[in-house]
PDB file of C-alpha atoms in Angstrom:
ATOM      1  CA  MET A  28      24.844   9.640  -6.646  1.00 64.00           C
ATOM      2  CA  ASP A  29      23.164  12.456  -4.789  1.00 75.00           C
ATOM      3  CA  LEU A  30      19.612  11.603  -3.721  1.00 77.00           C
ATOM      4  CA  THR A  31      18.062  14.794  -2.416  1.00 83.00           C
ATOM      5  CA  TRP A  32      14.791  15.200  -0.541  1.00 89.00           C
ATOM      6  CA  GLY A  33      13.311  16.804  -3.630  1.00 87.00           C
ATOM      7  CA  LYS A  34      13.941  13.609  -5.574  1.00 83.00           C
ATOM      8  CA  ALA A  35      12.976  11.202  -2.785  1.00 87.00           C
ATOM      9  CA  LEU A  36       9.731  12.918  -1.762  1.00 93.00           C
ATOM     10  CA  PRO A  37       7.782  12.112  -4.964  1.00 92.00           C
ATOM     11  CA  VAL A  38       8.668   8.422  -4.591  1.00 91.00           C
ATOM     12  CA  TRP A  39       7.593   8.406  -0.947  1.00 94.00           C
ATOM     13  CA  TRP A  40       4.364  10.265  -1.732  1.00 96.00           C
ATOM     14  CA  SER A  41       3.553   7.854  -4.553  1.00 95.00           C
ATOM     15  CA  ILE A  42       3.977   4.900  -2.196  1.00 95.00           C
ATOM     16  CA  ALA A  43       2.034   6.598   0.624  1.00 96.00           C
ATOM     17  CA  TRP A  44      -1.084   7.565  -1.315  1.00 96.00           C
ATOM     18  CA  ARG A  45      -1.272   4.283  -3.223  1.00 96.00           C
ATOM     19  CA  GLY A  46      -0.845   2.250  -0.037  1.00 94.00           C
ATOM     20  CA  THR A  47      -3.546   4.277   1.698  1.00 94.00           C
ATOM     21  CA  VAL A  48      -6.077   3.960  -1.117  1.00 96.00           C
ATOM     22  CA  TYR A  49      -5.403   0.277  -1.778  1.00 95.00           C
ATOM     23  CA  GLY A  50      -5.420  -0.495   1.945  1.00 92.00           C
ATOM     24  CA  LEU A  51      -8.729   1.295   2.451  1.00 93.00           C
ATOM     25  CA  VAL A  52     -10.393  -0.507  -0.433  1.00 95.00           C
ATOM     26  CA  GLY A  53      -8.953  -3.919   0.464  1.00 93.00           C
ATOM     27  CA  GLY A  54      -9.693  -3.434   4.157  1.00 90.00           C
ATOM     28  CA  PHE A  55     -13.253  -2.430   3.404  1.00 92.00           C
ATOM     29  CA  VAL A  56     -13.857  -5.437   1.169  1.00 94.00           C
ATOM     30  CA  LEU A  57     -12.274  -8.013   3.487  1.00 92.00           C
ATOM     31  CA  GLY A  58     -13.755  -6.334   6.553  1.00 89.00           C
ATOM     32  CA  PHE A  59     -17.207  -6.508   5.007  1.00 91.00           C
ATOM     33  CA  ILE A  60     -16.702 -10.172   4.163  1.00 92.00           C
ATOM     34  CA  GLY A  61     -15.493 -10.880   7.717  1.00 90.00           C
ATOM     35  CA  GLY A  62     -18.470  -9.101   9.243  1.00 88.00           C
ATOM     36  CA  PHE A  63     -20.851 -10.852   6.898  1.00 91.00           C
ATOM     37  CA  MET A  64     -19.359 -14.236   7.782  1.00 91.00           C
ATOM     38  CA  ALA A  65     -19.712 -13.459  11.501  1.00 92.00           C
ATOM     39  CA  ALA A  66     -23.369 -12.608  10.954  1.00 90.00           C
ATOM     40  CA  LEU A  67     -23.913 -15.821   9.008  1.00 93.00           C
ATOM     41  CA  MET A  68     -22.335 -17.795  11.847  1.00 94.00           C
ATOM     42  CA  GLN A  69     -24.721 -16.014  14.246  1.00 94.00           C
ATOM     43  CA  ALA A  70     -21.826 -14.466  16.124  1.00 93.00           C
ATOM     44  CA  PRO A  71     -22.240 -10.722  15.461  1.00 89.00           C
ATOM     45  CA  GLU A  72     -20.074  -9.886  18.472  1.00 93.00           C
ATOM     46  CA  LYS A  73     -17.121 -11.372  16.528  1.00 92.00           C
ATOM     47  CA  ALA A  74     -17.685  -9.100  13.510  1.00 90.00           C
ATOM     48  CA  PRO A  75     -15.209  -6.396  14.637  1.00 90.00           C
ATOM     49  CA  LEU A  76     -12.522  -9.020  15.231  1.00 92.00           C
ATOM     50  CA  TYR A  77     -13.054 -10.678  11.849  1.00 90.00           C
ATOM     51  CA  GLY A  78     -13.132  -7.284  10.155  1.00 87.00           C
ATOM     52  CA  MET A  79      -9.899  -6.251  11.827  1.00 89.00           C
ATOM     53  CA  ILE A  80      -8.171  -9.456  10.781  1.00 91.00           C
ATOM     54  CA  GLY A  81      -9.420  -8.976   7.216  1.00 89.00           C
ATOM     55  CA  GLY A  82      -8.095  -5.420   7.197  1.00 87.00           C
ATOM     56  CA  TYR A  83      -4.670  -6.530   8.360  1.00 89.00           C
ATOM     57  CA  ILE A  84      -4.576  -9.265   5.756  1.00 91.00           C
ATOM     58  CA  ALA A  85      -5.556  -6.799   3.017  1.00 92.00           C
ATOM     59  CA  SER A  86      -2.872  -4.283   4.009  1.00 92.00           C
ATOM     60  CA  ILE A  87       0.043  -6.604   3.185  1.00 93.00           C
ATOM     61  CA  PRO A  88      -0.612  -7.132  -0.546  1.00 94.00           C
ATOM     62  CA  ALA A  89      -1.922  -3.557  -0.791  1.00 94.00           C
ATOM     63  CA  SER A  90       1.382  -2.137   0.428  1.00 95.00           C
ATOM     64  CA  MET A  91       3.363  -4.492  -1.803  1.00 96.00           C
ATOM     65  CA  LEU A  92       1.341  -3.394  -4.829  1.00 96.00           C
ATOM     66  CA  ALA A  93       1.781   0.263  -3.889  1.00 96.00           C
ATOM     67  CA  VAL A  94       5.572  -0.079  -3.653  1.00 95.00           C
ATOM     68  CA  LYS A  95       5.755  -2.016  -6.929  1.00 96.00           C
ATOM     69  CA  GLN A  96       3.704   0.548  -8.835  1.00 95.00           C
ATOM     70  CA  ALA A  97       5.480   3.546  -7.328  1.00 93.00           C
ATOM     71  CA  VAL A  98       8.936   2.147  -8.026  1.00 91.00           C
ATOM     72  CA  SER A  99       7.902   1.175 -11.569  1.00 93.00           C
ATOM     73  CA  LYS A 100       6.697   4.714 -12.170  1.00 92.00           C
ATOM     74  CA  HIS A 101       9.789   6.413 -10.734  1.00 88.00           C
ATOM     75  CA  LEU A 102      12.425   3.860 -11.802  1.00 87.00           C
ATOM     76  CA  PRO A 103      13.529   5.649 -15.000  1.00 86.00           C
ATOM     77  CA  SER A 104      14.328   8.866 -13.126  1.00 84.00           C
ATOM     78  CA  LEU A 105      16.044   6.961 -10.299  1.00 81.00           C
ATOM     79  CA  ALA A 106      18.101   4.944 -12.790  1.00 83.00           C
ATOM     80  CA  ALA A 107      19.128   8.145 -14.585  1.00 83.00           C
ATOM     81  CA  LEU A 108      20.155   9.603 -11.250  1.00 79.00           C
ATOM     82  CA  ALA A 109      22.234   6.513 -10.431  1.00 80.00           C
ATOM     83  CA  ASN A 110      23.878   6.517 -13.875  1.00 83.00           C
ATOM     84  CA  SER A 111      24.729  10.198 -13.643  1.00 81.00           C
ATOM     85  CA  GLY A 112      26.640   9.452 -10.441  1.00 70.00           C
ATOM     86  CA  ARG A 113      28.797   6.880 -12.251  1.00 66.00           C
ATOM     87  CA  ALA A 114      29.812   9.305 -14.970  1.00 51.00           C
ATOM     88  CA  ASN A 115      31.388  11.688 -12.453  1.00 50.00           C
TER      89      ASN A 115
END
């Protein structure tokens, strides 16, 4: 099996852009909720901390989803590449 950069780069790019978009959206949502909760608790100075924690929490499932979707999309071509290596 010969995995070249030309074949690996689309998989990496698919993971990278999905992780970035999902992380931004999830971080924004959870950061907003964290900031809103800090304001409700009358502790606006804690809003950046709560937002940061929310962003970190959002990045974990966002990256997992990005990897799952990217691998699902590219799996047929990667499987064909692996099977072509066995035939040789």
